[in-house]
Short mmCIF file of C-alpha atoms and ligand atoms in Angstrom, two decimals:
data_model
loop_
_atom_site.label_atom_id
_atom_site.label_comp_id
_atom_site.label_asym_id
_atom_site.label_seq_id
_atom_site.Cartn_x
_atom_site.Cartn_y
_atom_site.Cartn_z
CA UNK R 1 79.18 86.63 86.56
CA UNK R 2 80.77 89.57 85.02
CA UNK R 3 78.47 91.98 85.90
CA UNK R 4 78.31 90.76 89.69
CA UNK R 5 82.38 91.35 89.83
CA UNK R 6 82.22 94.46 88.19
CA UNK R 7 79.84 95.51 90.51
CA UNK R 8 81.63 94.31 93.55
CA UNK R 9 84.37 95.90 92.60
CA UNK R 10 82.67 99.21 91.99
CA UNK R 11 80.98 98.87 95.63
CA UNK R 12 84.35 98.55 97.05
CA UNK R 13 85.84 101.45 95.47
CA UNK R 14 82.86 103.47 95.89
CA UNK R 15 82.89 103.22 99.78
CA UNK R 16 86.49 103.30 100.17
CA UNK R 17 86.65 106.67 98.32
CA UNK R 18 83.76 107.67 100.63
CA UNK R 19 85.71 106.58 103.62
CA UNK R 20 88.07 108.54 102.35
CA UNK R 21 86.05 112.11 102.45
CA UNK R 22 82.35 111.57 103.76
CA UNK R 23 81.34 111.97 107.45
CA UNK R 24 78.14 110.28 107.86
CA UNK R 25 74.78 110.75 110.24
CA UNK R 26 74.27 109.31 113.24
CA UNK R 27 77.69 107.14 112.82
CA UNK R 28 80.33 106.31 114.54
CA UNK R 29 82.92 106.69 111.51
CA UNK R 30 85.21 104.25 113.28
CA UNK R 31 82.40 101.38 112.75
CA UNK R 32 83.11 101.21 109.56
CA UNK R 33 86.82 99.30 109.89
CA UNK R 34 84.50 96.11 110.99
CA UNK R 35 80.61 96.81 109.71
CA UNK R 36 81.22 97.89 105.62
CA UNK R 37 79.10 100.67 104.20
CA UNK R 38 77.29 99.72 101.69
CA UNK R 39 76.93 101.93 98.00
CA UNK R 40 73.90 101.70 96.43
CA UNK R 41 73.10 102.11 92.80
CA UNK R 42 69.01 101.51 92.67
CA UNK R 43 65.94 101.57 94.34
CA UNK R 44 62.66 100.20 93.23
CA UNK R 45 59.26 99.66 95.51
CA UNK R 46 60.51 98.60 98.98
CA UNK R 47 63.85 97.33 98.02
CA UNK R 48 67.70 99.00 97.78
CA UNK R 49 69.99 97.44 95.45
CA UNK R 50 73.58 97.35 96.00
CA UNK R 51 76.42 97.07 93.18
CA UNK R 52 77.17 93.72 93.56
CA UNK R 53 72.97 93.27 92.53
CA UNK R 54 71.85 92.60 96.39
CA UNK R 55 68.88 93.69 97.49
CA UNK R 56 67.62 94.92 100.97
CA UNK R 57 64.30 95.22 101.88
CA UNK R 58 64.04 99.45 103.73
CA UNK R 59 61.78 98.27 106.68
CA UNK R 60 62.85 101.23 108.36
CA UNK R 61 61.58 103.47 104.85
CA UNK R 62 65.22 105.14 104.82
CA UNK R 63 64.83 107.09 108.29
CA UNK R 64 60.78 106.95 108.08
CA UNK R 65 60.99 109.10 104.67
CA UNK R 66 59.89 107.10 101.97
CA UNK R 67 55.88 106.01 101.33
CA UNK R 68 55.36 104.46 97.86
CA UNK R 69 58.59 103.02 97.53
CA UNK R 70 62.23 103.92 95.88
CA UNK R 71 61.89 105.28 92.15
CA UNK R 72 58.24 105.41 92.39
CA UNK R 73 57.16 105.93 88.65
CA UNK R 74 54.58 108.56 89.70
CA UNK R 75 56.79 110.79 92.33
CA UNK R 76 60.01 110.48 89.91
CA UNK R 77 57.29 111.87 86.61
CA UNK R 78 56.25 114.82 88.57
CA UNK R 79 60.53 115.66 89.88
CA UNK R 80 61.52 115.17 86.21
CA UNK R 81 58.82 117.37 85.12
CA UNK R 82 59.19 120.74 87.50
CA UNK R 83 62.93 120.15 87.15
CA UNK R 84 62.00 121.07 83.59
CA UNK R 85 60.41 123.72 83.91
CA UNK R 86 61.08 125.76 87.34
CA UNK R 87 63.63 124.25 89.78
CA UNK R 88 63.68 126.79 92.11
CA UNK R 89 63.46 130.40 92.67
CA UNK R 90 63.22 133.19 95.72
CA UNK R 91 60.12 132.66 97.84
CA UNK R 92 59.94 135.81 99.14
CA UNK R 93 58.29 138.12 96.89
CA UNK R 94 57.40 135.19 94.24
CA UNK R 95 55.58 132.17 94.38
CA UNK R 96 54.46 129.18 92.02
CA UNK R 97 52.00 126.51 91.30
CA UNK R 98 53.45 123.62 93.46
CA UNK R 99 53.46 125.78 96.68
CA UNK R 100 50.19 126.93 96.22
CA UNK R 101 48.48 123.69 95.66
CA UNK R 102 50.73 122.21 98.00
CA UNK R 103 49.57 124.81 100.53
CA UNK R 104 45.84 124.55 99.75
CA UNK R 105 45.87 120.37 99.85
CA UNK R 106 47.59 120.70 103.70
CA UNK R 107 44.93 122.90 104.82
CA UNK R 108 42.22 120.84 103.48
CA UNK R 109 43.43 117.29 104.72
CA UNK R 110 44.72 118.76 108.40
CA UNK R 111 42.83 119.04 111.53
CA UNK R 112 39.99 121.97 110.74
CA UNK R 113 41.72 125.59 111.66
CA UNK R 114 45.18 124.84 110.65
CA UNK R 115 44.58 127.51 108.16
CA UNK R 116 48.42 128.85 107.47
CA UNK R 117 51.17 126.44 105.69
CA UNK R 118 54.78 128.26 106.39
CA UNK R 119 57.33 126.47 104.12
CA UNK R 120 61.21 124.99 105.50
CA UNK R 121 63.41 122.85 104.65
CA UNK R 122 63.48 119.88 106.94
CA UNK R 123 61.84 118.45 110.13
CA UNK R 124 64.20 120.01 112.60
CA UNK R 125 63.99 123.53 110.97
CA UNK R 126 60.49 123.14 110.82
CA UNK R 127 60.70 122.44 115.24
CA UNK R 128 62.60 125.96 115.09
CA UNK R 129 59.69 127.71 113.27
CA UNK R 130 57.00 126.28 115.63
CA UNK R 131 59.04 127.56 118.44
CA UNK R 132 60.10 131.04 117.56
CA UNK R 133 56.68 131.16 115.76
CA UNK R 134 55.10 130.29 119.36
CA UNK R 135 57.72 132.79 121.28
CA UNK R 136 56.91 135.59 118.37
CA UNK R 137 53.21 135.06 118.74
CA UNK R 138 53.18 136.18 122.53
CA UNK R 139 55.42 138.85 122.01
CA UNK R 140 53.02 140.11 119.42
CA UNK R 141 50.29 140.32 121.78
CA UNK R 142 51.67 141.55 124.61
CA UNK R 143 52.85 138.66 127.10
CA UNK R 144 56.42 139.26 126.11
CA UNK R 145 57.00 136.66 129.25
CA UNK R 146 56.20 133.73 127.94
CA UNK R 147 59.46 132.42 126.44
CA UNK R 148 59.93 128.75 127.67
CA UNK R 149 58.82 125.55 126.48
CA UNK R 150 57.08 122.19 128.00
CA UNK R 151 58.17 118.90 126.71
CA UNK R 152 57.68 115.39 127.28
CA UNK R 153 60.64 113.30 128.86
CA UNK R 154 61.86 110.56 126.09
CA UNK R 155 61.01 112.70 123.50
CA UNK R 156 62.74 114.07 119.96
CA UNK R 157 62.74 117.40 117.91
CA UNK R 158 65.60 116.86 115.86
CA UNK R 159 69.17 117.69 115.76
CA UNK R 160 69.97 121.64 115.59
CA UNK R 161 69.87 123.49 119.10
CA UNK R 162 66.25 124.67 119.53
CA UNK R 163 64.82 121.36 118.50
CA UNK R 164 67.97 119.40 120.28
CA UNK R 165 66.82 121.61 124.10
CA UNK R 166 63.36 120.19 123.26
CA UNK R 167 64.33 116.99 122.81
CA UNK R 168 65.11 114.65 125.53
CA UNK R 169 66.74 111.48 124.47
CA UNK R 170 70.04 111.86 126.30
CA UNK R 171 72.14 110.50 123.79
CA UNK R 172 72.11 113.03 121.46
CA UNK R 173 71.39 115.85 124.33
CA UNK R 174 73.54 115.49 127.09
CA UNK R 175 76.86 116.30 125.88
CA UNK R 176 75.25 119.45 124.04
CA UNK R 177 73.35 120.95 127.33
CA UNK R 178 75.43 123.93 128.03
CA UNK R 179 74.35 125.00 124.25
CA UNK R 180 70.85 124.47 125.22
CA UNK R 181 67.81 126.75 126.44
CA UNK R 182 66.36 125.23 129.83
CA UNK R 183 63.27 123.89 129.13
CA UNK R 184 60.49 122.16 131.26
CA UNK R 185 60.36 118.24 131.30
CA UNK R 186 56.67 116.68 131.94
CA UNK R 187 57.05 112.52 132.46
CA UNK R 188 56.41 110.50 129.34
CA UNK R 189 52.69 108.83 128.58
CA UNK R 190 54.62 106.02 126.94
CA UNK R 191 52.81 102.81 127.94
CA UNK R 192 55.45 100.46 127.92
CA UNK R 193 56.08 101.62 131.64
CA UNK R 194 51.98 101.22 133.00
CA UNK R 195 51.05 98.92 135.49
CA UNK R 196 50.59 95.57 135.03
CA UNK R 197 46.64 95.37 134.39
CA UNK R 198 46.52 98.87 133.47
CA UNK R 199 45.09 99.83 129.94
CA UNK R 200 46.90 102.22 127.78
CA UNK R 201 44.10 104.87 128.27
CA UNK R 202 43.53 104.85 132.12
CA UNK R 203 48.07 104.94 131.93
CA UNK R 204 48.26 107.65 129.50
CA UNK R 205 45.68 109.44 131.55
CA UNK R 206 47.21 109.26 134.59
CA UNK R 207 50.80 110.47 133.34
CA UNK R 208 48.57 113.60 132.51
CA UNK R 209 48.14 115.10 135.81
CA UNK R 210 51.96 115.89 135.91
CA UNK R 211 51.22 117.63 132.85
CA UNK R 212 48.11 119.53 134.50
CA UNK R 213 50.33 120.45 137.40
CA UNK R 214 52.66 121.95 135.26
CA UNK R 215 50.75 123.95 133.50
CA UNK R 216 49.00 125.38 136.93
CA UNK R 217 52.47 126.38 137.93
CA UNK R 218 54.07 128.07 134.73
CA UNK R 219 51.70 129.07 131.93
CA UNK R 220 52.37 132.31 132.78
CA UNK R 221 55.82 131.72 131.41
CA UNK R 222 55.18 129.00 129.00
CA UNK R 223 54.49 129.86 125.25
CA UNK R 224 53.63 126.11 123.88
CA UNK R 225 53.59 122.77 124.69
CA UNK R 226 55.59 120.62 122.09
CA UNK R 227 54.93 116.60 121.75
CA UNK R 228 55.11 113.84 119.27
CA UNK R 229 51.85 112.60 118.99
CA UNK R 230 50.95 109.14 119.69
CA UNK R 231 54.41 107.32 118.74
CA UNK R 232 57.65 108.84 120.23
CA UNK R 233 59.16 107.61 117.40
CA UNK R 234 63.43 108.52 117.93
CA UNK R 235 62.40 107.55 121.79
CA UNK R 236 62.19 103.76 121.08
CA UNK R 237 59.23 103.52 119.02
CA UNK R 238 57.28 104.40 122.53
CA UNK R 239 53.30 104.47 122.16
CA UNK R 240 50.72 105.99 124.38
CA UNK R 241 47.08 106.62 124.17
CA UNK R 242 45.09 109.58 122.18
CA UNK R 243 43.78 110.48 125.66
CA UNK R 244 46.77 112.44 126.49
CA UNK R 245 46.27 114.35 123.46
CA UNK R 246 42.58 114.94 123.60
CA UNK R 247 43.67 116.21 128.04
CA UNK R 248 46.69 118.17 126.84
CA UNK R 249 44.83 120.36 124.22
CA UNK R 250 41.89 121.00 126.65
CA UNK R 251 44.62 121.80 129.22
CA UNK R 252 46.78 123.84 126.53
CA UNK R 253 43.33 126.50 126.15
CA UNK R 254 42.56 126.31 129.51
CA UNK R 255 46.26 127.99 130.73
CA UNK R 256 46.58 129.73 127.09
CA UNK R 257 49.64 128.09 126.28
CA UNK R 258 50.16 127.32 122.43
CA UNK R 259 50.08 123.26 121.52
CA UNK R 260 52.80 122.42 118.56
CA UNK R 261 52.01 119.01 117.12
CA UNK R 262 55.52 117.40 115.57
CA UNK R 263 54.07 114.94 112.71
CA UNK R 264 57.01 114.93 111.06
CA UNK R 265 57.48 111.46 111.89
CA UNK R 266 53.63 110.10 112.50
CA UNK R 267 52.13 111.97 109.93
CA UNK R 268 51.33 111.30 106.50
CA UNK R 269 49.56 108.15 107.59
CA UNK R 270 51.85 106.09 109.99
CA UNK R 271 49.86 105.92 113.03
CA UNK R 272 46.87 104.57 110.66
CA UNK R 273 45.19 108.07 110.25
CA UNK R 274 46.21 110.34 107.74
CA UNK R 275 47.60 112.73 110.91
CA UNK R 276 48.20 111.22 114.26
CA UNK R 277 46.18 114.54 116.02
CA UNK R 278 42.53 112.95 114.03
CA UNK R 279 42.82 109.89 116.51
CA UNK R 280 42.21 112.35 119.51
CA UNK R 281 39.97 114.13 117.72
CA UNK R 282 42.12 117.59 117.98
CA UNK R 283 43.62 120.68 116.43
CA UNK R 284 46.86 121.66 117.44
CA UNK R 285 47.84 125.22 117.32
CA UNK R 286 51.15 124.91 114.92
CA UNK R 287 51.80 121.42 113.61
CA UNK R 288 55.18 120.41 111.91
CA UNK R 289 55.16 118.06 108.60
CA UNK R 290 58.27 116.83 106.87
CA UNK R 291 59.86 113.34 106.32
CA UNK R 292 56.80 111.72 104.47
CA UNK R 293 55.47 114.70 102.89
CA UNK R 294 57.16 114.64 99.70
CA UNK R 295 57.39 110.41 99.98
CA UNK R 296 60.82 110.22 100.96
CA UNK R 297 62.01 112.36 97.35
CA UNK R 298 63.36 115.65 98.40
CA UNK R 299 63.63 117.66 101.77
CA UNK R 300 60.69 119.86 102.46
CA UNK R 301 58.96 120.81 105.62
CA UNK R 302 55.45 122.67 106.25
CA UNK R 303 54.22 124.46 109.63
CA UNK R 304 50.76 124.74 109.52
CA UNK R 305 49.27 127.28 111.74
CA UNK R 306 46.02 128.61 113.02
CA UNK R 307 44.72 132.13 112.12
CA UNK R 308 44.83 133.44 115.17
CA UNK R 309 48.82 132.88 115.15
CA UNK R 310 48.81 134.29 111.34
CA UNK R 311 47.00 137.34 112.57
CA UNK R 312 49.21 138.63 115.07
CA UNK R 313 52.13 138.74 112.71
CA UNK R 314 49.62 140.76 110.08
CA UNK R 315 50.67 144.54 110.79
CA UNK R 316 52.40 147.50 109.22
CA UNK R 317 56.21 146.41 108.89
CA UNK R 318 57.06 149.15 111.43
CA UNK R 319 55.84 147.46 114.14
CA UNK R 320 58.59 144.74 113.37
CA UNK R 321 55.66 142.23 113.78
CA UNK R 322 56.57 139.95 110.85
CA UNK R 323 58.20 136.52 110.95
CA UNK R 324 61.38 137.15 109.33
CA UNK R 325 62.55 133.62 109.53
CA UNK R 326 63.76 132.07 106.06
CA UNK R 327 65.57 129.46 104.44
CA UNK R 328 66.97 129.57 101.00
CA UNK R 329 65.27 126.67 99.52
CA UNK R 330 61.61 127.39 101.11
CA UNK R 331 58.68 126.30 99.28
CA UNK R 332 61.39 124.64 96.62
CA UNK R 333 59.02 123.54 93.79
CA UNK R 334 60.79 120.02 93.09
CA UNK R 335 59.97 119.28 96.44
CA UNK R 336 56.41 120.47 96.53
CA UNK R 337 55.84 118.77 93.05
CA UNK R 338 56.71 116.05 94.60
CA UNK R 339 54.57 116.39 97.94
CA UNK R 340 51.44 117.10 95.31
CA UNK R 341 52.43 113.71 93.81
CA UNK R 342 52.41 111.74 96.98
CA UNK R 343 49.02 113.25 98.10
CA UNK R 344 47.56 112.06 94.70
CA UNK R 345 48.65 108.74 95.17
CA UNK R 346 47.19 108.63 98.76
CA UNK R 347 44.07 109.56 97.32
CA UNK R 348 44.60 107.30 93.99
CA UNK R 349 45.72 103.85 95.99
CA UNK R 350 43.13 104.94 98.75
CA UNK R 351 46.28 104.08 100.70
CA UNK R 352 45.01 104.67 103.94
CA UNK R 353 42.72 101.78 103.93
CA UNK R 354 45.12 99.81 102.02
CA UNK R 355 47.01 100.20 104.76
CA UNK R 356 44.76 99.03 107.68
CA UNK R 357 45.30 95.20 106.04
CA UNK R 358 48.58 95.71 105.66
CA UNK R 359 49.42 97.11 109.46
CA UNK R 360 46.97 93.90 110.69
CA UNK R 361 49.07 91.20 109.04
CA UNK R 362 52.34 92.94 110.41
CA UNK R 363 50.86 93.40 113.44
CA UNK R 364 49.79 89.74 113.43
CA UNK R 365 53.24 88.26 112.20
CA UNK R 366 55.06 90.33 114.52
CA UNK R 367 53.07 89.78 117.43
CA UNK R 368 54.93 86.00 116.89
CA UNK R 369 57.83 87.48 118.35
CA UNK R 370 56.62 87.68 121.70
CA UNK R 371 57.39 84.22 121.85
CA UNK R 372 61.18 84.73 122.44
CA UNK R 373 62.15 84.95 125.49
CA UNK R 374 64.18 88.05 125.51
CA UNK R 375 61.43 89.87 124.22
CA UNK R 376 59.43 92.44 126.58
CA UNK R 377 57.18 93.94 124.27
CA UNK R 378 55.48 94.00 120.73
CA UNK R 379 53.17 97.20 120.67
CA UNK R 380 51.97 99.05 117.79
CA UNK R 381 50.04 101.86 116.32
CA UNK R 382 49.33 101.61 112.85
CA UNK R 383 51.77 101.04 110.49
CA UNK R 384 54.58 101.70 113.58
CA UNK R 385 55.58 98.04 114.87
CA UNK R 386 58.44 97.87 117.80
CA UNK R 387 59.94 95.26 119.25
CA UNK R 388 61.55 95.60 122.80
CA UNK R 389 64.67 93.25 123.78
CA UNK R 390 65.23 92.78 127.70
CA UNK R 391 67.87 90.80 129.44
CA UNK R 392 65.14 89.60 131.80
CA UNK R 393 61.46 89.51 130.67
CA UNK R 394 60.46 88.81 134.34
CA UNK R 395 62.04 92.42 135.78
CA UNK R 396 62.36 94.13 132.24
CA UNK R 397 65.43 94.84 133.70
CA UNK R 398 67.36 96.10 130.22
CA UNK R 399 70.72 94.74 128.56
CA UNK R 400 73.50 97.25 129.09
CA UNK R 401 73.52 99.40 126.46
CA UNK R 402 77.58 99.51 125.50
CA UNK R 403 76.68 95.72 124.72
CA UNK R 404 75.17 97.19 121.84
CA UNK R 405 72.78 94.21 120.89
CA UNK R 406 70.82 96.23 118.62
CA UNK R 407 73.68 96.48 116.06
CA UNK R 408 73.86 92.62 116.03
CA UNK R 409 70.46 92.09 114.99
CA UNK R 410 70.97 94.92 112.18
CA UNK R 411 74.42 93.36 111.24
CA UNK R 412 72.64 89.79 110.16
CA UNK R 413 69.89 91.49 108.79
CA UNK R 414 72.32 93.13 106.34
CA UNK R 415 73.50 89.88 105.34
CA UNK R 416 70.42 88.50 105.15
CA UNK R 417 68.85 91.17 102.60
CA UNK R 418 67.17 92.98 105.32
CA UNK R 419 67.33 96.27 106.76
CA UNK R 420 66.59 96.86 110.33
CA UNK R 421 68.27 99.90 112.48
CA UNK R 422 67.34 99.20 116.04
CA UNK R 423 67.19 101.81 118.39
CA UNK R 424 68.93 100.64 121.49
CA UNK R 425 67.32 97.39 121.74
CA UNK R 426 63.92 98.09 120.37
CA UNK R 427 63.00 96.68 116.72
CA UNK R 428 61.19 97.94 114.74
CA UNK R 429 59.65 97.99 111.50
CA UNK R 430 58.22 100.82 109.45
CA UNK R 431 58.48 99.94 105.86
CA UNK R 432 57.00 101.77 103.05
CA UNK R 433 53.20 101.21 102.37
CA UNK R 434 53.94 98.97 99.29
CA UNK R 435 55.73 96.36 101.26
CA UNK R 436 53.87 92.94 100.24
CA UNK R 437 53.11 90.36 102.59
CA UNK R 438 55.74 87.79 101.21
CA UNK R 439 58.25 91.06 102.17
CA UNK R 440 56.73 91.26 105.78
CA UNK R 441 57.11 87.50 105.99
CA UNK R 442 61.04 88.32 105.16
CA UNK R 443 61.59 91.26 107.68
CA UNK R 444 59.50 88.86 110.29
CA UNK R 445 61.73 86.19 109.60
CA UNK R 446 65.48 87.67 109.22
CA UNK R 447 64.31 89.94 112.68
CA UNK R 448 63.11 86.88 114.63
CA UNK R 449 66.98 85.24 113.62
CA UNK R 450 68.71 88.46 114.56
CA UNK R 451 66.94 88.75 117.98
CA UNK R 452 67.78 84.91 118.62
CA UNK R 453 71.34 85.45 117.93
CA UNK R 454 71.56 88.89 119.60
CA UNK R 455 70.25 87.39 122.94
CA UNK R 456 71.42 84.02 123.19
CA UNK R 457 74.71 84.72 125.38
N1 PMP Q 1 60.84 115.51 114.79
C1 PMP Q 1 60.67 114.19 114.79
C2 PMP Q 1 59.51 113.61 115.54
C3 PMP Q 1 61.54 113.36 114.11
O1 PMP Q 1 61.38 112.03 114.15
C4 PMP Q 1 62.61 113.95 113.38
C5 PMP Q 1 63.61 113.13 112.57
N2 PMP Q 1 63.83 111.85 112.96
C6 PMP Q 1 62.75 115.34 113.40
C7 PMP Q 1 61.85 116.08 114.11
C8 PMP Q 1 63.88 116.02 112.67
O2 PMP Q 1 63.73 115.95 111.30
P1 PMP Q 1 65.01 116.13 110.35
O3 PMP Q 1 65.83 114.88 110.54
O4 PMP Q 1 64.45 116.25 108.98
O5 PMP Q 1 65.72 117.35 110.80
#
C-alpha cells in the first residue's frame, strides 16, 4: 500500500516538474490541464509501467519503434556491452565493428542491389539524405535540372523541412508552406477510397495512371519519386496494393527518375515481409530505414543505396563530387549494437513467421469491430491493423475533426491499461511482435469500449 502511495506521489511530482520545463511532441501542451501525463519508471515485453505500478499495454510500439518489447534482455546485453567498450566516436575517418556488420547484414537482407548503407540519425534525416542524395546524383552526371520531387497526396516524410515539403498530411504542413520547396503531388493509391466492388489491385492500379502522366510531363525535371510503401502509415494507417509499387518502379526506369523507398515505418517486418518493397517484388533506388531498426533502443537511421548512385559520388575531391552531408552521431555504435541485436533475434525467434499467426488472430479479433456501427473500415497489412470511425457508415461522410473523437477513445484506453493514439479517427494497433493473444484480446476489448463511447452521441 506503501509502495503504491509512494509511487503516486512520485508520478505526480515527476510530471508536474515536467510541466514545469518539458515541451513535448506532437502535443498540445495545454492538454495537459485536463488529460495528465503520465511518468513512467519500467518497461518489460509489451507493457509500460507507471509509478503508481499500472501497466499499459504499447499497441502503438511507442511511435512504431519498439519490436521485441521494452527492456528486452537481449537488445539491453548488447547496449550495456558497447557502452563498455566504445560509445561513440567520429565516423568520418574511423569506423568500428557494429557499423560494419550492421552495414553488411542491411545489404544482405534488402532488396538485391541496395549495395551502399549511408548512416543518420533518425527517420526524417534519413528523408533529407535520400533527397539531396537523389538531387546530388543528377548533378553528378550532368542533368543538373532535375531538382524537384514527386510525392503521393496523404503521405509523410517526417518533421524537418525537406521531409515536411514531401509530406502531405496538412496538419503538420500547411501552416509551414512558405518554408517549403514546391513539390509535385500524384493522388494517393490508398484503397479505402476504391469503388464499391473494386479490388485493391485493379484500385491501386488505376490511381497509377496519374502517376504515369506525371512522369510523361516532368521527368525531365524530376530527380526521384518518394513513397511509403504499402501502408501510409502517419496518413491514417492507409493501405494500397503492391501493384502500384511493382508500376511505379517500371515507370521510375522508364522516365529515369530515381525511386526512394521510406521503410522507416513498414520496414523491419510490419507489413508481414521483412521490407514492404519484397511484396512487389522490387528494388528501390535509395531506401530509408529507421524506427524499428535498432528495436525501438536508440535513434539510428540507414539509407541504403544502389551502386550506380555510390559511383557517381566516387571521384577525385576536386571535382566537389562527394556527399558531404553528416551528422554527429552517424553510425553511433550503441545504436548499431543494438540494430545487430534485433536482426539476431529476427533470425533467432524466426519472427517473421511468428508473426504471420500473430497478425491472423489480430486480424481476426479486430475484424469484430466492423460490427459497430460507426465503423467504416477494418483493413490491414500484416502486422498494421486500422480501424476507421465515420459519423455515417452509409456516406462515410467523416465526424468533424475539432470533435476530436479520437482522443476519447485514447483517454479510456489510458484508464483502462491500454494504449491507443488514434490518428484522427482511425484506430489502430501496431504492437510489438511479442504481444500475446490474451494482450490482443485486451487492446480488442478496451478499443471496441472506447469506439462505443466515442460515437454514441
Ligand atoms: N517517414 C515515415 C514513413 C515515418 O512514419 C516517420 C515517423 N513517423 C518518419 C519518416 C520520420 O521519422 P523520425 O520521427 O524518426 O524523424
Amino acid at each position: 500500500m506503501h509502495a503504491i502511495t509512494d509511487g503516486a506521489t512520485r508520478a505526480a511530482e515527476l510530471a508536474e516538474r515536467d510541466l514545469r520545463v518539458v515541451w513535448h511532441p506532437c502535443t498540445q501542451m495545454k492538454d495537459h490541464e485536463s488529460l495528465p501525463l503520465i511518468a513512467l519508471k519500467s518497461g518489460s515485453g509489451p507493457w509500460l509501467e507507471d509509478y503508481a505500478g499500472k501497466r499499459y499495454l504499447d499497441a502503438v510500439s511507442s511511435w512504431w519503434v519498439n519490436l521485441f518489447g521494452h527492456a528486452n534482455p537481449r537488445i539491453s546485453g548488447a547496449v550495456a556491452e558497447q557502452a563498455q567498450r566504445l560509445e561513440h566516436a567520429i565516423f568520418a575517418g574511423f569506423t568500428h565493428e557494429p557499423a560494419v556488420r550492421l552495414g553488411e547484414r542491411l545489404r544482405a537482407l534488402a532488396p538485391p542491389g541496395l549495395t551502399r548503407c549511408f548512416f543518420a540519425d533518425n527517420g526524417s534525416a534519413a528523408v533529407e539524405v535520400a533527397l539531396k542524395m537523389s538531387f546530388h546524383y543528377w548533378r553528378n552526371v550532368g542533368r543538373p535540372g532535375k531538382t524537384r520531387f514527386i510525392t503521393l497526396a496523404n503521405s509523410y516524410h517526417g518533421e524537418t523541412l525537406g521531409a515536411l515539403a514531401v509530406g502531405d498530411v496538412d496538419l503538420y504542413k500547411s501552416l509551414y508552406k512558405p518554408l517549403l520547396m514546391d513539390v509535385i503531388t500524384a493522388p494517393s493509391p490508398d484503397c479505402y477510397h476504391r469503388e464499391p466492388g473494386e479490388s485493391w489491385q485493379d484500385h491501386s492500379a488505376r490511381r497509377f495512371e496519374a502517376m504515369e502522366r506525371l512522369l510523361e510531363r516532368h521527368a525531365g525535371e524530376v530527380a526521384a519519386v518518394i513513397v511509403e510503401p504499402l501502408v501510409q502509415c502517419a496518413g491514417g494507417m492507409r493501405m494500397y496494393h503492391p501493384r502500384y509499387l511493382s508500376l511505379l518502379r517500371d515507370a521510375c526506369t522508364r522516365h529515369g527518375v530515381h525511386l526512394i523507398a521510406d521503410e522507416i515505418a513498414v520496414g523491419f517486418g510490419r507489413t508481414g515481409t521483412m521490407f514492404a518493397c519484397e511484396q512487389a517484388g522490387i528494388t528501390p533506388d535509395l531506401m530509408c530505414l529507421s524506427k524499428g531498426l535498432t528495436g525501438g533502443y536508440l535513434p539510428l537511421s540507414a539509407v541504403l543505396a544502389t551502386e550506380d548512385i555510390y559511383a557517381a559520388f566516387y571521384d577525385d575531391y576536386v571535382k566537389l563530387n562527394a556527399f558531404l552531408h553528416s551528422h554527429s552521431y552517424t553510425g553511433n555504435p550503441i545504436a548499431c549494437a543494438a540494430a545487430n541485436a534485433t536482426l539476431d533475434v529476427f533470425a533467432e525467434d524466426r519472427a517473421i513467421e511468428r508473426n504471420r499467426a500473430t497478425a491472423a488472430y489480430l486480424g481476426r479479433r479486430a475484424r469484430e469491430l466492423e460490427a459497430l456501427a460507426h465503423v467504416a473500415e477494418v483493413r490491414q497489412t500484416g502486422m498494421i491493423v486500422a480501424v476507421e470511425l465515420v459519423r455515417d457508415r452509409a456516406t462515410r461522410e467523416p465526424y468533424p475533426w475539432s470533435e476530436r473523437r479520437g482522443r476519447r477513445i485514447h483517454r479510456h484506453a489510458l484508464a483502462n491499461g491500454v494504449l491507443l493514439r488514434p490518428i484522427g479517427d482511425v484506430v489502430y494497433f501496431m504492437p510489438p511482435y511479442v504481444v500475446g493473444e490474451p494482450e490482443i484480446d485486451l487492446m480488442i476489448r478496451v478499443a471496441a469500449e472506447g469506439i462505443e463511447l466515442a460515437t454514441c452521441d
